[in-house]
């Protein structure tokens, strides 16, 4: 059960509500986000919500019977629209492209990518500066210096930044240079990181773990929400299966299921999802067709020379074709 409190609630009203819950022997968790003030209750047995629904200071009481609470579609009829800034939202009627290199490499690379994004009317650039690498001998990204360079070029061009944060202690330093924090697949259940991102007033794109179930992804999102940040975007980026013909299995079932179970926007990452350049186009169309709210795609001026994930990175011309075909598709299925 979710109790949604009035934003104007008085201390006295709050005390009465909490006292009533205590008397009814109901355990509750306070959740205060940028947008609301809630009490999550987990009553042990069937409970008549009229016993508290009339109390002053309560805006609404929602019965949410499933395991997930705040991220569940059961209490929020309208889908969440994530406000990136005053002019840019994700979700709702918007279809969002985020594109850029796997890793930020140089000023020149940032500039030529921005030019490509602007030509295609794409507003969000991706690019890792802290890279989670399987081998400790691989390129780890340009770190904060790279992020500052990334920020300078993007802010001069009205392009927003999404980049991966790997540890709680990076958040503060990165904060002012980032528009959307990405939580990578390997950190999908890093609960310390998720809790720390609950205190951030910026959207979080949360990737599904490499072997993560849909339930686990929703619980990870619940961690961020419960700790105060409801600006969440889910991302299907492929899971590990028995199949070896491609890097990951892009699970498009998940998009449909996540949109049923949760009110949060869902983005598809076809680049990591299949991991093979020539198939990114087809999987992008498939992601858009299944109902994703957007795509995150790895692009590079010379894809084969990309410092990381070259095998799945597409060139600028291919990206332009992809964007135009996906937009065309969206008008047909709208
Ligand atoms: C990335 O976006 O480059 C990345 C490392 O993604 P993932 O966490 O999905 O592997
Ligand atoms: Mn990558």
mmCIF file of C-alpha atoms and ligand atoms in Angstrom:
data_model
loop_
_atom_site.group_PDB
_atom_site.id
_atom_site.type_symbol
_atom_site.label_atom_id
_atom_site.label_comp_id
_atom_site.label_asym_id
_atom_site.label_seq_id
_atom_site.Cartn_x
_atom_site.Cartn_y
_atom_site.Cartn_z
ATOM 1 C CA UNK A 1 0.000 0.000 0.000
ATOM 2 C CA UNK A 2 1.212 3.482 -0.847
ATOM 3 C CA UNK A 3 -0.007 6.491 1.102
ATOM 4 C CA UNK A 4 0.503 9.633 -0.888
ATOM 5 C CA UNK A 5 0.692 12.640 1.420
ATOM 6 C CA UNK A 6 -0.295 16.178 0.590
ATOM 7 C CA UNK A 7 2.818 18.213 -0.210
ATOM 8 C CA UNK A 8 1.460 20.860 2.153
ATOM 9 C CA UNK A 9 1.034 18.394 5.037
ATOM 10 C CA UNK A 10 1.448 19.845 8.537
ATOM 11 C CA UNK A 11 3.574 18.202 11.233
ATOM 12 C CA UNK A 12 0.509 17.614 13.401
ATOM 13 C CA UNK A 13 -1.326 15.812 10.556
ATOM 14 C CA UNK A 14 1.726 13.659 9.938
ATOM 15 C CA UNK A 15 1.921 12.682 13.594
ATOM 16 C CA UNK A 16 -1.735 11.584 13.594
ATOM 17 C CA UNK A 17 -1.233 9.498 10.441
ATOM 18 C CA UNK A 18 1.850 7.809 11.881
ATOM 19 C CA UNK A 19 0.163 7.204 15.207
ATOM 20 C CA UNK A 20 -2.818 5.605 13.413
ATOM 21 C CA UNK A 21 -0.500 3.331 11.433
ATOM 22 C CA UNK A 22 1.293 2.337 14.648
ATOM 23 C CA UNK A 23 -2.027 1.553 16.332
ATOM 24 C CA UNK A 24 -3.029 -0.594 13.378
ATOM 25 C CA UNK A 25 0.342 -2.337 13.650
ATOM 26 C CA UNK A 26 1.333 -1.429 10.107
ATOM 27 C CA UNK A 27 5.025 -1.113 9.258
ATOM 28 C CA UNK A 28 5.770 1.835 7.010
ATOM 29 C CA UNK A 29 8.748 3.365 5.219
ATOM 30 C CA UNK A 30 8.904 7.104 4.586
ATOM 31 C CA UNK A 31 9.806 8.059 1.010
ATOM 32 C CA UNK A 32 10.360 11.693 0.101
ATOM 33 C CA UNK A 33 11.277 12.466 -3.491
ATOM 34 C CA UNK A 34 11.609 15.619 -5.593
ATOM 35 C CA UNK A 35 7.957 15.196 -6.549
ATOM 36 C CA UNK A 36 6.163 13.702 -3.597
ATOM 37 C CA UNK A 37 5.963 12.494 -0.030
ATOM 38 C CA UNK A 38 4.847 8.928 0.564
ATOM 39 C CA UNK A 39 4.557 6.205 3.164
ATOM 40 C CA UNK A 40 5.069 2.677 1.855
ATOM 41 C CA UNK A 41 3.185 0.182 3.978
ATOM 42 C CA UNK A 42 3.531 -3.545 3.920
ATOM 43 C CA UNK A 43 0.508 -4.800 5.905
ATOM 44 C CA UNK A 44 0.647 -8.481 6.738
ATOM 45 C CA UNK A 45 -2.984 -9.111 6.007
ATOM 46 C CA UNK A 46 -5.917 -7.664 4.104
ATOM 47 C CA UNK A 47 -6.442 -4.133 5.284
ATOM 48 C CA UNK A 48 -9.379 -1.738 4.926
ATOM 49 C CA UNK A 49 -7.884 1.469 3.554
ATOM 50 C CA UNK A 50 -10.877 3.483 4.762
ATOM 51 C CA UNK A 51 -9.332 3.210 8.232
ATOM 52 C CA UNK A 52 -6.741 5.768 7.233
ATOM 53 C CA UNK A 53 -7.964 7.238 3.929
ATOM 54 C CA UNK A 54 -10.082 9.883 5.665
ATOM 55 C CA UNK A 55 -7.205 11.378 7.671
ATOM 56 C CA UNK A 56 -6.297 14.929 6.932
ATOM 57 C CA UNK A 57 -2.982 15.368 5.098
ATOM 58 C CA UNK A 58 -3.486 12.290 2.924
ATOM 59 C CA UNK A 59 -3.941 12.926 -0.770
ATOM 60 C CA UNK A 60 -4.553 9.329 -1.805
ATOM 61 C CA UNK A 61 -4.137 5.738 -0.662
ATOM 62 C CA UNK A 62 -3.207 3.177 -3.295
ATOM 63 C CA UNK A 63 -3.487 -0.533 -2.895
ATOM 64 C CA UNK A 64 -0.341 -2.036 -4.465
ATOM 65 C CA UNK A 65 -0.315 -5.733 -3.871
ATOM 66 C CA UNK A 66 2.796 -6.779 -5.858
ATOM 67 C CA UNK A 67 6.406 -6.940 -4.657
ATOM 68 C CA UNK A 68 7.382 -3.636 -6.243
ATOM 69 C CA UNK A 69 5.776 -0.533 -4.846
ATOM 70 C CA UNK A 70 6.924 2.884 -6.017
ATOM 71 C CA UNK A 71 7.916 1.742 -9.508
ATOM 72 C CA UNK A 72 4.740 -0.278 -9.984
ATOM 73 C CA UNK A 73 2.155 0.625 -12.570
ATOM 74 C CA UNK A 74 -0.567 -0.304 -10.084
ATOM 75 C CA UNK A 75 -0.617 2.964 -8.212
ATOM 76 C CA UNK A 76 0.317 5.330 -11.008
ATOM 77 C CA UNK A 77 -2.139 5.266 -13.854
ATOM 78 C CA UNK A 78 -0.314 7.889 -15.911
ATOM 79 C CA UNK A 79 3.106 6.903 -17.178
ATOM 80 C CA UNK A 80 5.988 8.889 -15.716
ATOM 81 C CA UNK A 81 7.450 11.573 -17.885
ATOM 82 C CA UNK A 82 11.012 12.326 -16.863
ATOM 83 C CA UNK A 83 11.987 15.960 -16.866
ATOM 84 C CA UNK A 84 15.650 16.231 -17.897
ATOM 85 C CA UNK A 85 15.490 20.011 -17.811
ATOM 86 C CA UNK A 86 12.956 22.715 -18.588
ATOM 87 C CA UNK A 87 12.978 21.952 -22.290
ATOM 88 C CA UNK A 88 13.587 18.235 -22.484
ATOM 89 C CA UNK A 89 11.554 15.256 -21.314
ATOM 90 C CA UNK A 90 11.806 11.491 -21.734
ATOM 91 C CA UNK A 91 8.696 9.332 -21.937
ATOM 92 C CA UNK A 92 5.094 10.177 -22.733
ATOM 93 C CA UNK A 93 4.688 10.996 -26.422
ATOM 94 C CA UNK A 94 8.393 11.626 -26.871
ATOM 95 C CA UNK A 95 10.687 9.133 -28.571
ATOM 96 C CA UNK A 96 14.230 9.855 -27.441
ATOM 97 C CA UNK A 97 17.506 9.095 -29.180
ATOM 98 C CA UNK A 98 20.705 9.116 -27.152
ATOM 99 C CA UNK A 99 23.839 8.488 -29.165
ATOM 100 C CA UNK A 100 27.581 8.851 -29.028
ATOM 101 C CA UNK A 101 30.717 6.802 -28.631
ATOM 102 C CA UNK A 102 31.135 4.017 -26.145
ATOM 103 C CA UNK A 103 34.033 6.043 -24.683
ATOM 104 C CA UNK A 104 34.953 9.693 -24.869
ATOM 105 C CA UNK A 105 38.330 9.772 -26.634
ATOM 106 C CA UNK A 106 39.180 13.326 -27.733
ATOM 107 C CA UNK A 107 37.892 16.851 -28.271
ATOM 108 C CA UNK A 108 37.727 16.256 -31.998
ATOM 109 C CA UNK A 109 35.638 13.145 -31.502
ATOM 110 C CA UNK A 110 33.207 14.998 -29.201
ATOM 111 C CA UNK A 111 32.860 17.779 -31.763
ATOM 112 C CA UNK A 112 32.262 15.584 -34.774
ATOM 113 C CA UNK A 113 29.702 13.550 -32.797
ATOM 114 C CA UNK A 114 27.860 16.708 -31.704
ATOM 115 C CA UNK A 115 27.707 17.842 -35.340
ATOM 116 C CA UNK A 116 26.190 14.485 -36.307
ATOM 117 C CA UNK A 117 23.640 14.670 -33.494
ATOM 118 C CA UNK A 118 22.617 18.175 -34.470
ATOM 119 C CA UNK A 119 22.165 17.161 -38.108
ATOM 120 C CA UNK A 120 19.747 14.490 -36.937
ATOM 121 C CA UNK A 121 18.025 16.646 -34.330
ATOM 122 C CA UNK A 122 19.206 14.403 -31.483
ATOM 123 C CA UNK A 123 19.548 16.159 -28.139
ATOM 124 C CA UNK A 124 21.366 13.714 -25.870
ATOM 125 C CA UNK A 125 24.934 12.499 -26.296
ATOM 126 C CA UNK A 126 26.213 9.380 -24.596
ATOM 127 C CA UNK A 127 29.896 8.747 -23.848
ATOM 128 C CA UNK A 128 31.685 6.916 -21.082
ATOM 129 C CA UNK A 129 34.536 8.511 -19.162
ATOM 130 C CA UNK A 130 34.637 5.876 -16.424
ATOM 131 C CA UNK A 131 34.523 2.540 -18.210
ATOM 132 C CA UNK A 132 33.747 -0.774 -16.534
ATOM 133 C CA UNK A 133 36.089 -3.147 -18.374
ATOM 134 C CA UNK A 134 36.229 -6.907 -18.168
ATOM 135 C CA UNK A 135 40.023 -6.858 -18.395
ATOM 136 C CA UNK A 136 41.948 -4.609 -16.001
ATOM 137 C CA UNK A 137 44.440 -3.927 -18.835
ATOM 138 C CA UNK A 138 41.863 -2.317 -21.141
ATOM 139 C CA UNK A 139 41.269 1.417 -21.705
ATOM 140 C CA UNK A 140 39.447 2.762 -18.633
ATOM 141 C CA UNK A 141 38.245 6.094 -20.024
ATOM 142 C CA UNK A 142 39.453 9.682 -19.672
ATOM 143 C CA UNK A 143 37.921 10.260 -16.228
ATOM 144 C CA UNK A 144 36.987 13.706 -14.937
ATOM 145 C CA UNK A 145 39.200 15.535 -17.446
ATOM 146 C CA UNK A 146 37.318 13.803 -20.247
ATOM 147 C CA UNK A 147 33.990 14.667 -18.650
ATOM 148 C CA UNK A 148 34.887 18.355 -18.381
ATOM 149 C CA UNK A 149 35.872 18.418 -22.048
ATOM 150 C CA UNK A 150 32.633 16.589 -22.914
ATOM 151 C CA UNK A 151 30.592 19.073 -20.880
ATOM 152 C CA UNK A 152 32.193 22.155 -22.368
ATOM 153 C CA UNK A 153 31.460 21.125 -25.947
ATOM 154 C CA UNK A 154 27.937 19.908 -25.190
ATOM 155 C CA UNK A 155 26.868 22.928 -23.166
ATOM 156 C CA UNK A 156 28.023 25.229 -25.985
ATOM 157 C CA UNK A 157 25.788 23.296 -28.365
ATOM 158 C CA UNK A 158 22.671 22.644 -26.269
ATOM 159 C CA UNK A 159 23.399 18.908 -26.142
ATOM 160 C CA UNK A 160 22.681 17.007 -22.918
ATOM 161 C CA UNK A 161 25.061 14.415 -21.491
ATOM 162 C CA UNK A 162 24.442 10.878 -20.341
ATOM 163 C CA UNK A 163 27.443 9.105 -18.879
ATOM 164 C CA UNK A 164 28.113 6.199 -16.567
ATOM 165 C CA UNK A 165 28.825 6.592 -12.862
ATOM 166 C CA UNK A 166 30.493 3.590 -11.269
ATOM 167 C CA UNK A 167 30.846 4.484 -7.605
ATOM 168 C CA UNK A 168 29.031 6.610 -5.026
ATOM 169 C CA UNK A 169 32.159 8.693 -4.440
ATOM 170 C CA UNK A 170 32.184 9.864 -8.093
ATOM 171 C CA UNK A 171 28.699 11.383 -7.924
ATOM 172 C CA UNK A 172 29.581 14.696 -6.352
ATOM 173 C CA UNK A 173 32.442 15.494 -8.699
ATOM 174 C CA UNK A 174 30.453 14.446 -11.772
ATOM 175 C CA UNK A 175 27.179 16.064 -10.756
ATOM 176 C CA UNK A 176 27.463 19.467 -12.409
ATOM 177 C CA UNK A 177 28.737 18.035 -15.696
ATOM 178 C CA UNK A 178 26.035 15.419 -16.194
ATOM 179 C CA UNK A 179 22.397 15.603 -17.268
ATOM 180 C CA UNK A 180 21.583 11.900 -16.865
ATOM 181 C CA UNK A 181 23.566 9.425 -14.769
ATOM 182 C CA UNK A 182 23.853 5.971 -16.329
ATOM 183 C CA UNK A 183 24.097 2.915 -14.098
ATOM 184 C CA UNK A 184 25.777 0.200 -16.124
ATOM 185 C CA UNK A 185 24.775 -3.435 -16.362
ATOM 186 C CA UNK A 186 27.590 -4.487 -14.049
ATOM 187 C CA UNK A 187 26.373 -2.112 -11.366
ATOM 188 C CA UNK A 188 22.686 -2.859 -11.753
ATOM 189 C CA UNK A 189 22.597 -4.311 -8.245
ATOM 190 C CA UNK A 190 25.210 -2.120 -6.620
ATOM 191 C CA UNK A 191 22.850 -1.102 -3.853
ATOM 192 C CA UNK A 192 25.210 1.455 -2.334
ATOM 193 C CA UNK A 193 25.400 3.225 -5.666
ATOM 194 C CA UNK A 194 21.641 3.007 -6.183
ATOM 195 C CA UNK A 195 20.957 4.441 -2.726
ATOM 196 C CA UNK A 196 23.423 7.255 -3.281
ATOM 197 C CA UNK A 197 21.712 8.109 -6.586
ATOM 198 C CA UNK A 198 18.468 8.390 -4.646
ATOM 199 C CA UNK A 199 19.798 11.668 -3.282
ATOM 200 C CA UNK A 200 20.509 13.123 -6.698
ATOM 201 C CA UNK A 201 18.148 15.518 -8.435
ATOM 202 C CA UNK A 202 19.024 14.277 -11.930
ATOM 203 C CA UNK A 203 17.532 11.457 -13.979
ATOM 204 C CA UNK A 204 19.054 7.996 -13.714
ATOM 205 C CA UNK A 205 19.149 5.556 -16.611
ATOM 206 C CA UNK A 206 19.275 2.153 -15.004
ATOM 207 C CA UNK A 207 20.518 -0.714 -17.130
ATOM 208 C CA UNK A 208 19.417 -4.266 -16.646
ATOM 209 C CA UNK A 209 22.112 -6.541 -15.220
ATOM 210 C CA UNK A 210 23.919 -8.981 -17.496
ATOM 211 C CA UNK A 211 22.033 -11.846 -15.851
ATOM 212 C CA UNK A 212 19.399 -9.700 -14.210
ATOM 213 C CA UNK A 213 15.755 -10.678 -14.146
ATOM 214 C CA UNK A 214 12.993 -8.173 -14.743
ATOM 215 C CA UNK A 215 12.085 -8.396 -11.060
ATOM 216 C CA UNK A 216 15.649 -7.584 -10.064
ATOM 217 C CA UNK A 217 15.742 -4.574 -12.373
ATOM 218 C CA UNK A 218 12.505 -3.280 -10.852
ATOM 219 C CA UNK A 219 13.849 -3.778 -7.332
ATOM 220 C CA UNK A 220 16.980 -1.838 -8.299
ATOM 221 C CA UNK A 221 14.767 0.979 -9.553
ATOM 222 C CA UNK A 222 12.815 0.739 -6.299
ATOM 223 C CA UNK A 223 16.073 1.378 -4.372
ATOM 224 C CA UNK A 224 16.643 4.662 -6.178
ATOM 225 C CA UNK A 225 13.003 5.759 -5.861
ATOM 226 C CA UNK A 226 12.770 4.812 -2.178
ATOM 227 C CA UNK A 227 15.835 6.900 -1.460
ATOM 228 C CA UNK A 228 14.305 9.992 -3.004
ATOM 229 C CA UNK A 229 14.771 10.071 -6.756
ATOM 230 C CA UNK A 230 11.805 9.286 -8.959
ATOM 231 C CA UNK A 231 13.442 10.438 -12.174
ATOM 232 C CA UNK A 232 14.142 6.943 -13.415
ATOM 233 C CA UNK A 233 14.498 5.438 -16.862
ATOM 234 C CA UNK A 234 14.856 1.681 -17.350
ATOM 235 C CA UNK A 235 17.108 0.243 -20.041
ATOM 236 C CA UNK A 236 17.045 -3.158 -21.707
ATOM 237 C CA UNK A 237 20.578 -3.821 -22.970
ATOM 238 C CA UNK A 238 20.605 -7.561 -23.567
ATOM 239 C CA UNK A 239 21.159 -10.436 -21.203
ATOM 240 C CA UNK A 240 23.532 -13.370 -21.163
ATOM 241 C CA UNK A 241 21.997 -16.569 -22.476
ATOM 242 C CA UNK A 242 23.291 -19.872 -23.887
ATOM 243 C CA UNK A 243 23.470 -18.260 -27.348
ATOM 244 C CA UNK A 244 26.972 -17.406 -28.569
ATOM 245 C CA UNK A 245 26.211 -16.131 -32.079
ATOM 246 C CA UNK A 246 25.994 -12.588 -30.695
ATOM 247 C CA UNK A 247 27.278 -10.692 -27.663
ATOM 248 C CA UNK A 248 24.006 -10.603 -25.699
ATOM 249 C CA UNK A 249 20.390 -11.531 -26.278
ATOM 250 C CA UNK A 250 18.382 -8.328 -26.608
ATOM 251 C CA UNK A 251 15.281 -9.250 -24.656
ATOM 252 C CA UNK A 252 12.498 -7.306 -26.293
ATOM 253 C CA UNK A 253 9.931 -9.228 -24.260
ATOM 254 C CA UNK A 254 11.265 -7.232 -21.327
ATOM 255 C CA UNK A 255 10.246 -3.935 -22.900
ATOM 256 C CA UNK A 256 6.632 -4.977 -23.149
ATOM 257 C CA UNK A 257 6.606 -6.542 -19.678
ATOM 258 C CA UNK A 258 8.390 -3.595 -18.031
ATOM 259 C CA UNK A 259 5.884 -1.196 -19.537
ATOM 260 C CA UNK A 260 3.067 -3.299 -18.161
ATOM 261 C CA UNK A 261 4.566 -3.652 -14.685
ATOM 262 C CA UNK A 262 6.032 -0.197 -14.251
ATOM 263 C CA UNK A 263 5.097 3.397 -15.011
ATOM 264 C CA UNK A 264 8.707 4.267 -15.878
ATOM 265 C CA UNK A 265 9.965 4.950 -19.407
ATOM 266 C CA UNK A 266 11.926 2.118 -21.029
ATOM 267 C CA UNK A 267 14.856 2.644 -23.385
ATOM 268 C CA UNK A 268 16.432 -0.020 -25.593
ATOM 269 C CA UNK A 269 20.183 -0.333 -26.143
ATOM 270 C CA UNK A 270 20.539 -2.334 -29.354
ATOM 271 C CA UNK A 271 24.319 -1.734 -29.500
ATOM 272 C CA UNK A 272 25.125 -3.795 -26.412
ATOM 273 C CA UNK A 273 21.975 -5.823 -26.973
ATOM 274 C CA UNK A 274 23.300 -7.611 -30.024
ATOM 275 C CA UNK A 275 26.879 -6.358 -30.103
ATOM 276 C CA UNK A 276 27.299 -6.573 -33.887
ATOM 277 C CA UNK A 277 27.402 -3.392 -35.990
ATOM 278 C CA UNK A 278 25.402 -4.579 -38.970
ATOM 279 C CA UNK A 279 22.492 -5.770 -36.833
ATOM 280 C CA UNK A 280 22.071 -2.622 -34.752
ATOM 281 C CA UNK A 281 19.726 -1.097 -37.341
ATOM 282 C CA UNK A 282 17.292 -4.026 -37.341
ATOM 283 C CA UNK A 283 17.231 -4.258 -33.554
ATOM 284 C CA UNK A 284 16.655 -0.509 -33.273
ATOM 285 C CA UNK A 285 13.555 -0.794 -35.446
ATOM 286 C CA UNK A 286 12.444 -3.779 -33.394
ATOM 287 C CA UNK A 287 12.946 -1.875 -30.121
ATOM 288 C CA UNK A 288 10.924 1.062 -31.376
ATOM 289 C CA UNK A 289 8.206 -1.254 -32.688
ATOM 290 C CA UNK A 290 7.817 -3.068 -29.375
ATOM 291 C CA UNK A 291 7.088 0.181 -27.579
ATOM 292 C CA UNK A 292 10.366 1.528 -26.230
ATOM 293 C CA UNK A 293 10.434 5.206 -25.303
ATOM 294 C CA UNK A 294 13.789 5.637 -26.974
ATOM 295 C CA UNK A 295 17.100 4.158 -28.053
ATOM 296 C CA UNK A 296 20.677 4.553 -26.848
ATOM 297 C CA UNK A 297 23.164 3.855 -29.623
ATOM 298 C CA UNK A 298 26.938 3.764 -29.977
ATOM 299 C CA UNK A 299 28.186 5.836 -32.902
ATOM 300 C CA UNK A 300 31.608 6.979 -34.109
ATOM 301 C CA UNK A 301 32.982 8.817 -37.133
ATOM 302 C CA UNK A 302 35.275 5.853 -37.849
ATOM 303 C CA UNK A 303 33.503 3.003 -36.044
ATOM 304 C CA UNK A 304 36.217 0.400 -36.551
ATOM 305 C CA UNK A 305 38.671 2.743 -34.777
ATOM 306 C CA UNK A 306 36.508 3.332 -31.685
ATOM 307 C CA UNK A 307 38.591 2.836 -28.527
ATOM 308 C CA UNK A 308 35.953 0.536 -26.993
ATOM 309 C CA UNK A 309 33.080 -1.534 -28.367
ATOM 310 C CA UNK A 310 34.160 -0.882 -31.975
ATOM 311 C CA UNK A 311 32.489 -4.086 -33.176
ATOM 312 C CA UNK A 312 29.032 -2.773 -32.305
ATOM 313 C CA UNK A 313 29.547 0.910 -33.097
ATOM 314 C CA UNK A 314 27.877 2.336 -36.197
ATOM 315 C CA UNK A 315 29.010 5.199 -38.438
ATOM 316 C CA UNK A 316 27.351 8.588 -38.829
ATOM 317 C CA UNK A 317 25.671 7.793 -42.151
ATOM 318 C CA UNK A 318 24.204 4.584 -40.813
ATOM 319 C CA UNK A 319 23.019 6.483 -37.742
ATOM 320 C CA UNK A 320 21.273 9.101 -39.892
ATOM 321 C CA UNK A 321 19.452 6.358 -41.795
ATOM 322 C CA UNK A 322 18.529 4.599 -38.554
ATOM 323 C CA UNK A 323 17.099 7.760 -36.995
ATOM 324 C CA UNK A 324 15.053 8.604 -40.032
ATOM 325 C CA UNK A 325 13.671 5.060 -40.431
ATOM 326 C CA UNK A 326 12.806 4.752 -36.734
ATOM 327 C CA UNK A 327 11.002 8.101 -36.849
ATOM 328 C CA UNK A 328 9.124 6.949 -39.949
ATOM 329 C CA UNK A 329 8.187 3.719 -38.218
ATOM 330 C CA UNK A 330 6.930 5.601 -35.165
ATOM 331 C CA UNK A 331 4.547 7.645 -37.310
ATOM 332 C CA UNK A 332 3.110 4.434 -38.773
ATOM 333 C CA UNK A 333 2.554 2.677 -35.445
ATOM 334 C CA UNK A 334 1.620 5.732 -33.369
HETATM 335 C C1 LIG B 1 28.142 1.241 -22.131
HETATM 336 O O1 LIG B 1 27.056 1.845 -22.211
HETATM 337 O O2 LIG B 1 29.137 1.509 -22.828
HETATM 338 C C2 LIG B 1 28.200 0.078 -21.229
HETATM 339 C C3 LIG B 1 29.341 -0.271 -20.640
HETATM 340 O O3 LIG B 1 27.035 -0.541 -21.136
HETATM 341 P P1 LIG B 1 26.583 -1.819 -20.243
HETATM 342 O O4 LIG B 1 26.688 -1.372 -18.836
HETATM 343 O O5 LIG B 1 25.183 -2.052 -20.709
HETATM 344 O O6 LIG B 1 27.514 -2.939 -20.600
HETATM 345 MN MN1 LIG B 2 29.882 0.285 -24.774
#
